[in-house]
PDB file of C-alpha atoms and ligand atoms in Angstrom:
ATOM      1  CA  MET A   1      16.399   4.053  12.337  1.00 84.00           C
ATOM      2  CA  LEU A   2      13.634   1.843  13.473  1.00 94.00           C
ATOM      3  CA  GLU A   3      12.835   0.725   9.906  1.00 96.00           C
ATOM      4  CA  ALA A   4      15.835  -1.580  10.008  1.00 97.00           C
ATOM      5  CA  VAL A   5      14.387  -3.278  13.068  1.00 97.00           C
ATOM      6  CA  GLU A   6      10.934  -3.587  11.428  1.00 97.00           C
ATOM      7  CA  ARG A   7      12.613  -5.119   8.347  1.00 97.00           C
ATOM      8  CA  ARG A   8      14.632  -7.543  10.454  1.00 98.00           C
ATOM      9  CA  ILE A   9      11.525  -8.763  12.356  1.00 98.00           C
ATOM     10  CA  GLY A  10       9.733  -9.157   9.045  1.00 97.00           C
ATOM     11  CA  GLN A  11      12.651 -11.286   7.763  1.00 98.00           C
ATOM     12  CA  LEU A  12      12.657 -13.501  10.849  1.00 98.00           C
ATOM     13  CA  ILE A  13       8.875 -14.001  10.455  1.00 98.00           C
ATOM     14  CA  ASP A  14       9.434 -14.904   6.707  1.00 98.00           C
ATOM     15  CA  GLU A  15      12.117 -17.413   7.759  1.00 98.00           C
ATOM     16  CA  LEU A  16       9.388 -19.369   9.577  1.00 98.00           C
ATOM     17  CA  GLU A  17       7.916 -20.157   6.170  1.00 98.00           C
ATOM     18  CA  ASP A  18       4.445 -20.236   7.622  1.00 98.00           C
ATOM     19  CA  GLU A  19       1.638 -18.330   6.125  1.00 98.00           C
ATOM     20  CA  ASP A  20      -0.471 -18.388   9.263  1.00 97.00           C
ATOM     21  CA  ALA A  21       2.370 -16.776  11.310  1.00 98.00           C
ATOM     22  CA  ARG A  22       2.768 -14.131   8.569  1.00 97.00           C
ATOM     23  CA  GLU A  23      -0.905 -13.273   8.742  1.00 97.00           C
ATOM     24  CA  LEU A  24      -0.999 -13.120  12.487  1.00 97.00           C
ATOM     25  CA  TYR A  25       2.114 -10.987  12.628  1.00 97.00           C
ATOM     26  CA  ALA A  26       0.535  -8.523  10.022  1.00 95.00           C
ATOM     27  CA  ARG A  27      -2.300  -8.026  12.578  1.00 94.00           C
ATOM     28  CA  LEU A  28      -0.068  -6.939  15.422  1.00 94.00           C
ATOM     29  CA  PRO A  29       0.205  -3.167  15.719  1.00 88.00           C
ATOM     30  CA  ALA A  30       3.895  -2.299  16.201  1.00 86.00           C
ATOM     31  CA  GLY A  31       3.445  -0.187  19.354  1.00 88.00           C
ATOM     32  CA  LYS A  32       5.901   2.394  20.640  1.00 90.00           C
ATOM     33  CA  ARG A  33       8.980   0.243  20.128  1.00 95.00           C
ATOM     34  CA  LEU A  34      10.478   1.825  23.243  1.00 95.00           C
ATOM     35  CA  ARG A  35      12.944  -1.015  23.769  1.00 97.00           C
ATOM     36  CA  ALA A  36      14.218  -0.947  20.177  1.00 98.00           C
ATOM     37  CA  ARG A  37      14.567   2.823  20.355  1.00 97.00           C
ATOM     38  CA  LEU A  38      16.678   2.521  23.445  1.00 98.00           C
ATOM     39  CA  ILE A  39      18.910  -0.096  21.919  1.00 98.00           C
ATOM     40  CA  LEU A  40      19.597   1.825  18.709  1.00 98.00           C
ATOM     41  CA  THR A  41      19.991   5.102  20.538  1.00 97.00           C
ATOM     42  CA  ILE A  42      22.657   3.513  22.808  1.00 98.00           C
ATOM     43  CA  ALA A  43      24.380   1.154  20.400  1.00 98.00           C
ATOM     44  CA  GLY A  44      23.807   2.711  16.928  1.00 97.00           C
ATOM     45  CA  SER A  45      22.133   0.921  14.092  1.00 95.00           C
ATOM     46  CA  GLY A  46      24.766  -1.687  13.087  1.00 96.00           C
ATOM     47  CA  PRO A  47      23.779  -5.349  12.535  1.00 96.00           C
ATOM     48  CA  SER A  48      24.168  -6.520  16.147  1.00 97.00           C
ATOM     49  CA  ALA A  49      22.169  -3.631  17.591  1.00 98.00           C
ATOM     50  CA  VAL A  50      19.440  -4.182  15.014  1.00 98.00           C
ATOM     51  CA  GLU A  51      19.424  -7.915  15.731  1.00 98.00           C
ATOM     52  CA  THR A  52      19.189  -7.386  19.484  1.00 98.00           C
ATOM     53  CA  ALA A  53      16.401  -4.785  19.068  1.00 98.00           C
ATOM     54  CA  ALA A  54      14.432  -7.209  16.789  1.00 98.00           C
ATOM     55  CA  VAL A  55      14.820 -10.062  19.268  1.00 98.00           C
ATOM     56  CA  VAL A  56      13.803  -7.926  22.242  1.00 98.00           C
ATOM     57  CA  GLU A  57      10.728  -6.537  20.444  1.00 98.00           C
ATOM     58  CA  MET A  58       9.632 -10.110  19.426  1.00 98.00           C
ATOM     59  CA  ILE A  59       9.972 -11.171  23.020  1.00 98.00           C
ATOM     60  CA  HIS A  60       7.939  -8.096  24.176  1.00 97.00           C
ATOM     61  CA  ALA A  61       5.253  -8.825  21.567  1.00 97.00           C
ATOM     62  CA  ALA A  62       5.131 -12.505  22.740  1.00 98.00           C
ATOM     63  CA  SER A  63       4.672 -11.422  26.333  1.00 98.00           C
ATOM     64  CA  LEU A  64       1.795  -9.104  25.398  1.00 97.00           C
ATOM     65  CA  LEU A  65       0.025 -11.883  23.454  1.00 97.00           C
ATOM     66  CA  HIS A  66       0.158 -14.019  26.611  1.00 98.00           C
ATOM     67  CA  ASP A  67      -0.637 -11.053  28.863  1.00 96.00           C
ATOM     68  CA  ASP A  68      -3.890 -10.309  26.864  1.00 95.00           C
ATOM     69  CA  VAL A  69      -5.057 -13.841  27.474  1.00 96.00           C
ATOM     70  CA  ILE A  70      -4.209 -13.639  31.175  1.00 94.00           C
ATOM     71  CA  ASP A  71      -5.918 -10.249  31.541  1.00 90.00           C
ATOM     72  CA  ASP A  72      -8.975 -11.117  29.398  1.00 90.00           C
ATOM     73  CA  ALA A  73      -8.059  -8.016  27.238  1.00 89.00           C
ATOM     74  CA  PHE A  74      -9.890  -7.813  24.049  1.00 91.00           C
ATOM     75  CA  VAL A  75      -8.397  -4.572  22.783  1.00 90.00           C
ATOM     76  CA  ARG A  76      -4.743  -3.829  22.303  1.00 89.00           C
ATOM     77  CA  ARG A  77      -3.469  -0.536  20.836  1.00 86.00           C
ATOM     78  CA  GLY A  78      -6.905   0.394  19.522  1.00 86.00           C
ATOM     79  CA  ARG A  79      -7.459  -2.922  17.726  1.00 90.00           C
ATOM     80  CA  PRO A  80      -9.068  -6.246  18.676  1.00 94.00           C
ATOM     81  CA  SER A  81      -6.402  -8.387  20.383  1.00 95.00           C
ATOM     82  CA  ILE A  82      -5.356 -11.675  18.856  1.00 97.00           C
ATOM     83  CA  ASN A  83      -7.164 -13.583  21.596  1.00 97.00           C
ATOM     84  CA  ALA A  84     -10.334 -11.560  20.902  1.00 96.00           C
ATOM     85  CA  THR A  85     -10.259 -12.415  17.238  1.00 97.00           C
ATOM     86  CA  PHE A  86      -8.748 -15.897  17.108  1.00 97.00           C
ATOM     87  CA  GLY A  87      -9.133 -17.156  20.640  1.00 97.00           C
ATOM     88  CA  ASN A  88      -6.711 -17.999  23.450  1.00 98.00           C
ATOM     89  CA  LYS A  89      -5.112 -21.003  21.872  1.00 98.00           C
ATOM     90  CA  THR A  90      -3.954 -19.048  18.864  1.00 98.00           C
ATOM     91  CA  ALA A  91      -2.747 -16.065  20.995  1.00 98.00           C
ATOM     92  CA  ILE A  92      -0.765 -18.429  23.256  1.00 98.00           C
ATOM     93  CA  MET A  93       0.772 -20.392  20.432  1.00 98.00           C
ATOM     94  CA  PHE A  94       1.656 -17.440  18.267  1.00 98.00           C
ATOM     95  CA  GLY A  95       3.263 -15.921  21.408  1.00 98.00           C
ATOM     96  CA  ASP A  96       5.293 -19.078  21.736  1.00 98.00           C
ATOM     97  CA  VAL A  97       6.219 -19.017  18.030  1.00 98.00           C
ATOM     98  CA  LEU A  98       7.499 -15.388  18.349  1.00 98.00           C
ATOM     99  CA  TYR A  99       9.290 -16.138  21.686  1.00 98.00           C
ATOM    100  CA  SER A 100      11.026 -19.285  20.452  1.00 98.00           C
ATOM    101  CA  LYS A 101      12.094 -17.701  17.201  1.00 98.00           C
ATOM    102  CA  ALA A 102      13.513 -14.768  19.144  1.00 98.00           C
ATOM    103  CA  PHE A 103      15.305 -17.238  21.488  1.00 97.00           C
ATOM    104  CA  HIS A 104      16.717 -19.021  18.434  1.00 97.00           C
ATOM    105  CA  GLU A 105      18.285 -15.780  17.263  1.00 98.00           C
ATOM    106  CA  LEU A 106      19.374 -14.733  20.768  1.00 97.00           C
ATOM    107  CA  VAL A 107      21.859 -17.606  21.044  1.00 96.00           C
ATOM    108  CA  ASP A 108      23.931 -16.008  18.290  1.00 96.00           C
ATOM    109  CA  ILE A 109      24.090 -12.597  19.892  1.00 96.00           C
ATOM    110  CA  ASP A 110      27.020 -11.537  22.151  1.00 96.00           C
ATOM    111  CA  ARG A 111      26.946 -14.010  25.044  1.00 97.00           C
ATOM    112  CA  ARG A 112      26.867 -11.370  27.801  1.00 97.00           C
ATOM    113  CA  VAL A 113      23.960  -9.642  26.119  1.00 98.00           C
ATOM    114  CA  ALA A 114      22.162 -12.981  25.559  1.00 98.00           C
ATOM    115  CA  ARG A 115      22.468 -13.822  29.253  1.00 98.00           C
ATOM    116  CA  ILE A 116      21.151 -10.398  30.295  1.00 98.00           C
ATOM    117  CA  VAL A 117      18.136 -10.595  27.970  1.00 98.00           C
ATOM    118  CA  SER A 118      17.343 -14.182  28.755  1.00 98.00           C
ATOM    119  CA  ASN A 119      17.505 -13.475  32.443  1.00 98.00           C
ATOM    120  CA  ALA A 120      15.057 -10.529  31.971  1.00 98.00           C
ATOM    121  CA  VAL A 121      12.612 -13.002  30.403  1.00 98.00           C
ATOM    122  CA  VAL A 122      12.791 -15.041  33.543  1.00 98.00           C
ATOM    123  CA  GLN A 123      12.090 -11.929  35.573  1.00 98.00           C
ATOM    124  CA  LEU A 124       9.293 -11.033  33.197  1.00 97.00           C
ATOM    125  CA  SER A 125       7.604 -14.370  33.700  1.00 98.00           C
ATOM    126  CA  LEU A 126       8.017 -14.267  37.524  1.00 98.00           C
ATOM    127  CA  GLY A 127       6.639 -10.726  37.470  1.00 98.00           C
ATOM    128  CA  GLU A 128       3.556 -11.699  35.458  1.00 97.00           C
ATOM    129  CA  ARG A 129       2.957 -14.616  37.846  1.00 98.00           C
ATOM    130  CA  ARG A 130       3.395 -12.256  40.813  1.00 98.00           C
ATOM    131  CA  ASP A 131       0.898  -9.876  39.210  1.00 97.00           C
ATOM    132  CA  ILE A 132      -1.680 -12.746  39.114  1.00 97.00           C
ATOM    133  CA  LEU A 133      -1.007 -13.633  42.725  1.00 98.00           C
ATOM    134  CA  LEU A 134      -1.254 -10.016  43.916  1.00 98.00           C
ATOM    135  CA  SER A 135      -4.528  -9.660  42.037  1.00 97.00           C
ATOM    136  CA  GLU A 136      -6.215 -12.441  44.023  1.00 97.00           C
ATOM    137  CA  GLY A 137      -7.040  -9.963  46.756  1.00 97.00           C
ATOM    138  CA  PHE A 138      -6.688  -6.243  47.546  1.00 98.00           C
ATOM    139  CA  ASN A 139      -2.930  -5.625  47.896  1.00 98.00           C
ATOM    140  CA  PRO A 140      -2.012  -2.698  50.147  1.00 97.00           C
ATOM    141  CA  ASP A 141       1.751  -3.542  49.988  1.00 98.00           C
ATOM    142  CA  ARG A 142       3.573  -0.859  48.045  1.00 98.00           C
ATOM    143  CA  ASP A 143       6.904  -2.690  48.000  1.00 98.00           C
ATOM    144  CA  ALA A 144       5.274  -5.860  46.625  1.00 98.00           C
ATOM    145  CA  TYR A 145       3.740  -3.699  43.842  1.00 98.00           C
ATOM    146  CA  LEU A 146       7.029  -2.006  43.098  1.00 98.00           C
ATOM    147  CA  HIS A 147       8.982  -5.292  42.910  1.00 98.00           C
ATOM    148  CA  MET A 148       6.296  -6.843  40.677  1.00 98.00           C
ATOM    149  CA  ILE A 149       6.377  -3.985  38.179  1.00 98.00           C
ATOM    150  CA  TYR A 150      10.166  -4.026  38.193  1.00 98.00           C
ATOM    151  CA  GLN A 151      10.036  -7.693  37.197  1.00 98.00           C
ATOM    152  CA  LYS A 152       7.120  -7.523  34.880  1.00 97.00           C
ATOM    153  CA  THR A 153       8.012  -4.422  32.939  1.00 97.00           C
ATOM    154  CA  ALA A 154      11.308  -2.802  33.933  1.00 98.00           C
ATOM    155  CA  SER A 155      13.451  -5.926  33.647  1.00 98.00           C
ATOM    156  CA  LEU A 156      13.264  -6.102  29.832  1.00 98.00           C
ATOM    157  CA  ILE A 157      13.759  -2.340  29.527  1.00 98.00           C
ATOM    158  CA  GLU A 158      16.763  -2.462  31.935  1.00 98.00           C
ATOM    159  CA  ALA A 159      18.157  -5.420  29.948  1.00 98.00           C
ATOM    160  CA  SER A 160      17.722  -3.531  26.651  1.00 98.00           C
ATOM    161  CA  SER A 161      19.562  -0.516  27.992  1.00 98.00           C
ATOM    162  CA  GLU A 162      22.423  -2.464  29.670  1.00 98.00           C
ATOM    163  CA  GLY A 163      22.775  -4.962  26.816  1.00 98.00           C
ATOM    164  CA  ALA A 164      23.005  -2.091  24.267  1.00 98.00           C
ATOM    165  CA  ALA A 165      25.707  -0.416  26.451  1.00 98.00           C
ATOM    166  CA  ILE A 166      27.721  -3.631  26.403  1.00 98.00           C
ATOM    167  CA  LEU A 167      27.342  -3.946  22.595  1.00 98.00           C
ATOM    168  CA  ALA A 168      28.595  -0.398  22.263  1.00 98.00           C
ATOM    169  CA  GLY A 169      31.594  -0.911  24.655  1.00 98.00           C
ATOM    170  CA  LYS A 170      30.021   1.651  27.114  1.00 97.00           C
ATOM    171  CA  ARG A 171      30.107   1.458  30.951  1.00 97.00           C
ATOM    172  CA  PRO A 172      26.912  -0.595  31.645  1.00 98.00           C
ATOM    173  CA  GLU A 173      25.998   0.562  35.192  1.00 98.00           C
ATOM    174  CA  PRO A 174      24.478   3.960  34.424  1.00 98.00           C
ATOM    175  CA  TYR A 175      22.537   2.493  31.456  1.00 98.00           C
ATOM    176  CA  ARG A 176      21.175  -0.329  33.620  1.00 98.00           C
ATOM    177  CA  THR A 177      19.928   2.169  36.263  1.00 98.00           C
ATOM    178  CA  TYR A 178      18.497   4.383  33.496  1.00 98.00           C
ATOM    179  CA  GLY A 179      16.596   1.444  32.050  1.00 98.00           C
ATOM    180  CA  ARG A 180      15.343   0.232  35.413  1.00 98.00           C
ATOM    181  CA  ASN A 181      14.065   3.652  36.410  1.00 98.00           C
ATOM    182  CA  LEU A 182      12.558   4.291  33.036  1.00 97.00           C
ATOM    183  CA  GLY A 183      10.855   0.862  33.139  1.00 97.00           C
ATOM    184  CA  ILE A 184       9.408   1.317  36.624  1.00 98.00           C
ATOM    185  CA  ALA A 185       8.195   4.822  35.732  1.00 97.00           C
ATOM    186  CA  PHE A 186       6.748   3.461  32.479  1.00 96.00           C
ATOM    187  CA  GLN A 187       4.528   0.975  34.278  1.00 96.00           C
ATOM    188  CA  MET A 188       3.542   3.581  36.923  1.00 97.00           C
ATOM    189  CA  ILE A 189       2.374   5.903  34.143  1.00 95.00           C
ATOM    190  CA  ASP A 190       0.606   3.044  32.429  1.00 93.00           C
ATOM    191  CA  ASP A 191      -1.259   2.321  35.666  1.00 95.00           C
ATOM    192  CA  LEU A 192      -2.048   6.014  36.156  1.00 95.00           C
ATOM    193  CA  LEU A 193      -3.331   6.450  32.630  1.00 94.00           C
ATOM    194  CA  ASP A 194      -5.715   3.509  33.105  1.00 93.00           C
ATOM    195  CA  ILE A 195      -7.454   5.804  35.604  1.00 95.00           C
ATOM    196  CA  THR A 196      -7.098   9.216  34.064  1.00 92.00           C
ATOM    197  CA  GLN A 197      -7.592   8.574  30.336  1.00 87.00           C
ATOM    198  CA  SER A 198     -10.602   7.605  28.265  1.00 81.00           C
ATOM    199  CA  SER A 199     -10.832   4.307  26.515  1.00 77.00           C
ATOM    200  CA  GLU A 200     -10.549   5.997  23.141  1.00 79.00           C
ATOM    201  CA  THR A 201      -7.202   7.638  24.027  1.00 80.00           C
ATOM    202  CA  LEU A 202      -5.829   4.444  25.612  1.00 76.00           C
ATOM    203  CA  GLY A 203      -6.895   2.138  22.815  1.00 78.00           C
ATOM    204  CA  LYS A 204      -8.114  -0.283  25.539  1.00 73.00           C
ATOM    205  CA  PRO A 205     -10.919  -0.099  28.163  1.00 74.00           C
ATOM    206  CA  ALA A 206     -10.253   2.503  30.907  1.00 80.00           C
ATOM    207  CA  MET A 207     -10.357   1.607  34.588  1.00 89.00           C
ATOM    208  CA  HIS A 208      -9.952  -2.003  33.788  1.00 89.00           C
ATOM    209  CA  ASP A 209      -7.041  -2.701  36.191  1.00 94.00           C
ATOM    210  CA  TYR A 210      -9.016  -2.534  39.424  1.00 96.00           C
ATOM    211  CA  GLU A 211     -11.813  -4.567  38.005  1.00 94.00           C
ATOM    212  CA  GLU A 212      -9.247  -7.135  37.011  1.00 93.00           C
ATOM    213  CA  GLY A 213      -8.068  -7.226  40.611  1.00 96.00           C
ATOM    214  CA  LYS A 214      -4.873  -5.167  40.085  1.00 97.00           C
ATOM    215  CA  THR A 215      -4.189  -2.894  43.014  1.00 98.00           C
ATOM    216  CA  THR A 216      -1.888  -0.413  41.238  1.00 98.00           C
ATOM    217  CA  LEU A 217       0.014   2.413  42.973  1.00 98.00           C
ATOM    218  CA  PRO A 218      -2.880   4.984  42.936  1.00 98.00           C
ATOM    219  CA  TYR A 219      -5.135   2.502  44.712  1.00 98.00           C
ATOM    220  CA  ILE A 220      -2.430   1.641  47.283  1.00 98.00           C
ATOM    221  CA  ASP A 221      -1.846   5.368  47.836  1.00 98.00           C
ATOM    222  CA  LEU A 222      -5.599   6.039  48.088  1.00 98.00           C
ATOM    223  CA  TYR A 223      -6.003   3.248  50.643  1.00 98.00           C
ATOM    224  CA  GLU A 224      -3.253   4.805  52.762  1.00 98.00           C
ATOM    225  CA  GLU A 225      -5.002   8.169  52.747  1.00 98.00           C
ATOM    226  CA  LEU A 226      -8.571   7.060  53.389  1.00 98.00           C
ATOM    227  CA  ASP A 227     -10.260   6.718  56.761  1.00 97.00           C
ATOM    228  CA  GLU A 228     -11.563   3.317  57.874  1.00 97.00           C
ATOM    229  CA  GLU A 229     -14.930   3.710  56.246  1.00 98.00           C
ATOM    230  CA  GLY A 230     -13.394   4.781  52.897  1.00 98.00           C
ATOM    231  CA  ARG A 231     -10.932   1.911  53.056  1.00 98.00           C
ATOM    232  CA  ALA A 232     -13.817  -0.609  53.497  1.00 98.00           C
ATOM    233  CA  ARG A 233     -15.605   0.962  50.527  1.00 98.00           C
ATOM    234  CA  LEU A 234     -12.527   0.831  48.384  1.00 98.00           C
ATOM    235  CA  VAL A 235     -11.743  -2.791  49.209  1.00 98.00           C
ATOM    236  CA  ALA A 236     -15.374  -3.830  48.620  1.00 98.00           C
ATOM    237  CA  LEU A 237     -15.140  -2.480  45.007  1.00 97.00           C
ATOM    238  CA  HIS A 238     -11.936  -4.526  44.246  1.00 98.00           C
ATOM    239  CA  GLY A 239     -11.988  -7.155  41.530  1.00 96.00           C
ATOM    240  CA  ARG A 240     -15.471  -6.656  40.186  1.00 95.00           C
ATOM    241  CA  PRO A 241     -17.194  -4.658  37.411  1.00 95.00           C
ATOM    242  CA  LEU A 242     -17.541  -0.986  38.492  1.00 95.00           C
ATOM    243  CA  ARG A 243     -20.659   1.104  37.985  1.00 95.00           C
ATOM    244  CA  PRO A 244     -20.132   4.611  36.629  1.00 93.00           C
ATOM    245  CA  GLU A 245     -20.874   6.203  40.088  1.00 96.00           C
ATOM    246  CA  GLU A 246     -18.350   3.807  41.724  1.00 96.00           C
ATOM    247  CA  GLN A 247     -15.690   4.787  39.195  1.00 94.00           C
ATOM    248  CA  ALA A 248     -16.494   8.463  39.783  1.00 94.00           C
ATOM    249  CA  TRP A 249     -16.184   7.960  43.553  1.00 97.00           C
ATOM    250  CA  ILE A 250     -12.720   6.410  43.198  1.00 97.00           C
ATOM    251  CA  VAL A 251     -11.431   9.111  40.834  1.00 95.00           C
ATOM    252  CA  GLY A 252     -12.991  11.882  42.936  1.00 96.00           C
ATOM    253  CA  GLU A 253     -11.327  10.614  46.105  1.00 97.00           C
ATOM    254  CA  MET A 254      -7.976  10.230  44.262  1.00 97.00           C
ATOM    255  CA  GLU A 255      -8.211  13.815  43.088  1.00 96.00           C
ATOM    256  CA  ARG A 256      -9.420  15.161  46.480  1.00 97.00           C
ATOM    257  CA  LEU A 257      -6.515  13.497  48.271  1.00 97.00           C
ATOM    258  CA  GLY A 258      -3.846  14.409  45.735  1.00 97.00           C
ATOM    259  CA  VAL A 259      -3.147  10.764  44.899  1.00 97.00           C
ATOM    260  CA  LEU A 260      -2.903  11.046  41.116  1.00 96.00           C
ATOM    261  CA  GLU A 261      -0.507  14.001  41.394  1.00 95.00           C
ATOM    262  CA  ARG A 262       1.653  12.163  43.954  1.00 96.00           C
ATOM    263  CA  CYS A 263       1.926   9.052  41.807  1.00 96.00           C
ATOM    264  CA  ARG A 264       2.823  11.152  38.793  1.00 95.00           C
ATOM    265  CA  GLN A 265       5.489  12.874  40.909  1.00 96.00           C
ATOM    266  CA  GLU A 266       6.875   9.503  41.971  1.00 96.00           C
ATOM    267  CA  ALA A 267       7.277   8.481  38.356  1.00 96.00           C
ATOM    268  CA  ARG A 268       8.744  11.867  37.454  1.00 96.00           C
ATOM    269  CA  GLU A 269      11.426  11.547  40.166  1.00 97.00           C
ATOM    270  CA  LEU A 270      12.575   8.217  38.762  1.00 97.00           C
ATOM    271  CA  VAL A 271      12.773   9.666  35.272  1.00 97.00           C
ATOM    272  CA  GLU A 272      14.604  12.722  36.527  1.00 96.00           C
ATOM    273  CA  GLU A 273      17.267  10.460  38.173  1.00 97.00           C
ATOM    274  CA  ALA A 274      17.546   8.542  34.888  1.00 97.00           C
ATOM    275  CA  ILE A 275      17.927  11.814  32.923  1.00 97.00           C
ATOM    276  CA  ALA A 276      20.624  13.078  35.260  1.00 97.00           C
ATOM    277  CA  LEU A 277      22.584   9.847  34.723  1.00 97.00           C
ATOM    278  CA  MET A 278      22.383  10.179  30.983  1.00 97.00           C
ATOM    279  CA  ARG A 279      23.303  13.879  31.010  1.00 96.00           C
ATOM    280  CA  ASN A 280      26.487  12.711  32.700  1.00 95.00           C
ATOM    281  CA  GLU A 281      27.147  10.352  29.808  1.00 96.00           C
ATOM    282  CA  GLY A 282      26.338  12.980  27.162  1.00 95.00           C
ATOM    283  CA  GLU A 283      23.320  10.934  25.946  1.00 96.00           C
ATOM    284  CA  GLU A 284      20.909  13.592  24.748  1.00 95.00           C
ATOM    285  CA  GLY A 285      18.802  11.134  22.743  1.00 96.00           C
ATOM    286  CA  LEU A 286      18.165   9.070  25.886  1.00 97.00           C
ATOM    287  CA  GLU A 287      17.079  12.217  27.818  1.00 96.00           C
ATOM    288  CA  ARG A 288      14.568  12.894  25.096  1.00 95.00           C
ATOM    289  CA  ILE A 289      13.210   9.381  25.166  1.00 95.00           C
ATOM    290  CA  ALA A 290      12.784   9.564  28.926  1.00 95.00           C
ATOM    291  CA  LEU A 291      10.973  12.929  28.730  1.00 93.00           C
ATOM    292  CA  LYS A 292       8.641  11.785  26.040  1.00 91.00           C
ATOM    293  CA  MET A 293       7.818   8.685  28.023  1.00 88.00           C
ATOM    294  CA  ILE A 294       6.765  10.639  31.078  1.00 86.00           C
ATOM    295  CA  GLU A 295       4.766  13.117  29.145  1.00 85.00           C
ATOM    296  CA  ARG A 296       2.736  10.518  27.112  1.00 77.00           C
ATOM    297  CA  ASP A 297      -0.964  10.348  27.512  1.00 71.00           C
ATOM    298  CA  TYR A 298      -1.553   6.799  26.123  1.00 70.00           C
TER     299      TYR A 298
HETATM  300  C1  LIG B   1       1.809  -6.080  30.596  1.00 78.17           C
HETATM  301  O1  LIG B   1       1.357  -5.662  31.775  1.00 78.17           O
HETATM  302  C2  LIG B   1       2.647  -7.318  30.727  1.00 78.17           C
HETATM  303  C3  LIG B   1       3.972  -7.413  30.653  1.00 78.17           C
HETATM  304  C4  LIG B   1       4.816  -6.198  30.436  1.00 78.17           C
HETATM  305  C5  LIG B   1       4.778  -8.690  30.809  1.00 78.17           C
HETATM  306  C6  LIG B   1       4.021  -9.933  30.474  1.00 78.17           C
HETATM  307  C7  LIG B   1       4.828 -11.152  30.659  1.00 78.17           C
HETATM  308  C8  LIG B   1       4.512 -12.454  30.474  1.00 78.17           C
HETATM  309  C9  LIG B   1       3.143 -12.825  29.934  1.00 78.17           C
HETATM  310  C10 LIG B   1       5.483 -13.569  30.780  1.00 78.17           C
HETATM  311  C11 LIG B   1       6.524 -13.754  29.686  1.00 78.17           C
HETATM  312  C12 LIG B   1       6.057 -14.415  28.450  1.00 78.17           C
HETATM  313  C13 LIG B   1       6.773 -14.598  27.295  1.00 78.17           C
HETATM  314  C14 LIG B   1       6.188 -15.416  26.170  1.00 78.17           C
HETATM  315  C15 LIG B   1       8.122 -14.061  27.031  1.00 78.17           C
HETATM  316  P1  LIG B   1      -0.055  -4.895  31.929  1.00 78.17           P
HETATM  317  O2  LIG B   1      -1.137  -5.972  31.817  1.00 78.17           O
HETATM  318  O3  LIG B   1      -0.047  -4.156  33.197  1.00 78.17           O
HETATM  319  O4  LIG B   1      -0.083  -3.932  30.752  1.00 78.17           O
HETATM  320  P2  LIG B   1      -1.122  -3.719  29.551  1.00 78.17           P
HETATM  321  O5  LIG B   1      -2.034  -2.672  30.111  1.00 78.17           O
HETATM  322  O6  LIG B   1      -0.330  -3.153  28.449  1.00 78.17           O
HETATM  323  O7  LIG B   1      -1.820  -4.981  29.233  1.00 78.17           O
HETATM  324 MG1  LIG B   2      -2.409  -6.559  30.380  1.00 78.17          MG
END
């Protein structure tokens, strides 16, 4: 099913008639294609679903190219990132090429779907900006974190799910909630795996988030659980390279205080709610996607 999307993205890249863009695109690992999977599972694999999936995946790829520049990330999906190999200018401009080509195609998609997807890109950008702002200091505000990950990550997944429902003539509301819950849980799991998994499994450096200044949910939860002395120690470690014993202290305290399990449970509850909604709609494929997402280890 996904091959049709890969083919369509390949065609859109070819249409650029630019050898450099072709070469850069060939260096991008495809990733999990979660958004395309959702769209095709909801709307089938007809031309408009495939087109929407291709556009959304190109927007997502563009956003990651920019994100790796912003995050100083030199590894993406187990390979050197475009910014690591070719520098920031190339990563930003290739992101713009992918994004603008996707936008060019988006204007010919169903108007309601185009509005939903383009609004999600606005949210995505506001979310990434909010992530930067929140990373300037230690952020103990759980609601601020939740809103930021909704904007940064869940908005495009929500739009994929809702847009696909509209294309398929299905009632959009349950699909929108499904996508939102799945998206928020996806980012929560991503933030959890940064702490629990090795760099080899992740395909990017482990425990990078806190060093980068990102106070993700486990850190907020840990802060709430610690006494005054522990809190001061945690905040002092924020936003700088961590020594192995400092990493070990953080993970040890998270384990001791049940933080990791509680965060996993929070993500699981969102996914369970999403699954219940889809069970109601008879969408077994979407149940499976949600389960796989929560059980992933990279
Ligand atoms: C990854 O977060 C980042 C995103 C999901 C969104 C990035 C959005 C932008 C850069 C703005 C939109 C730009 C365009 C061109 C459409 P993360 O850093 O937490 O995840 P990671 O660990 O995978 O890097
Ligand atoms: Mg990043």
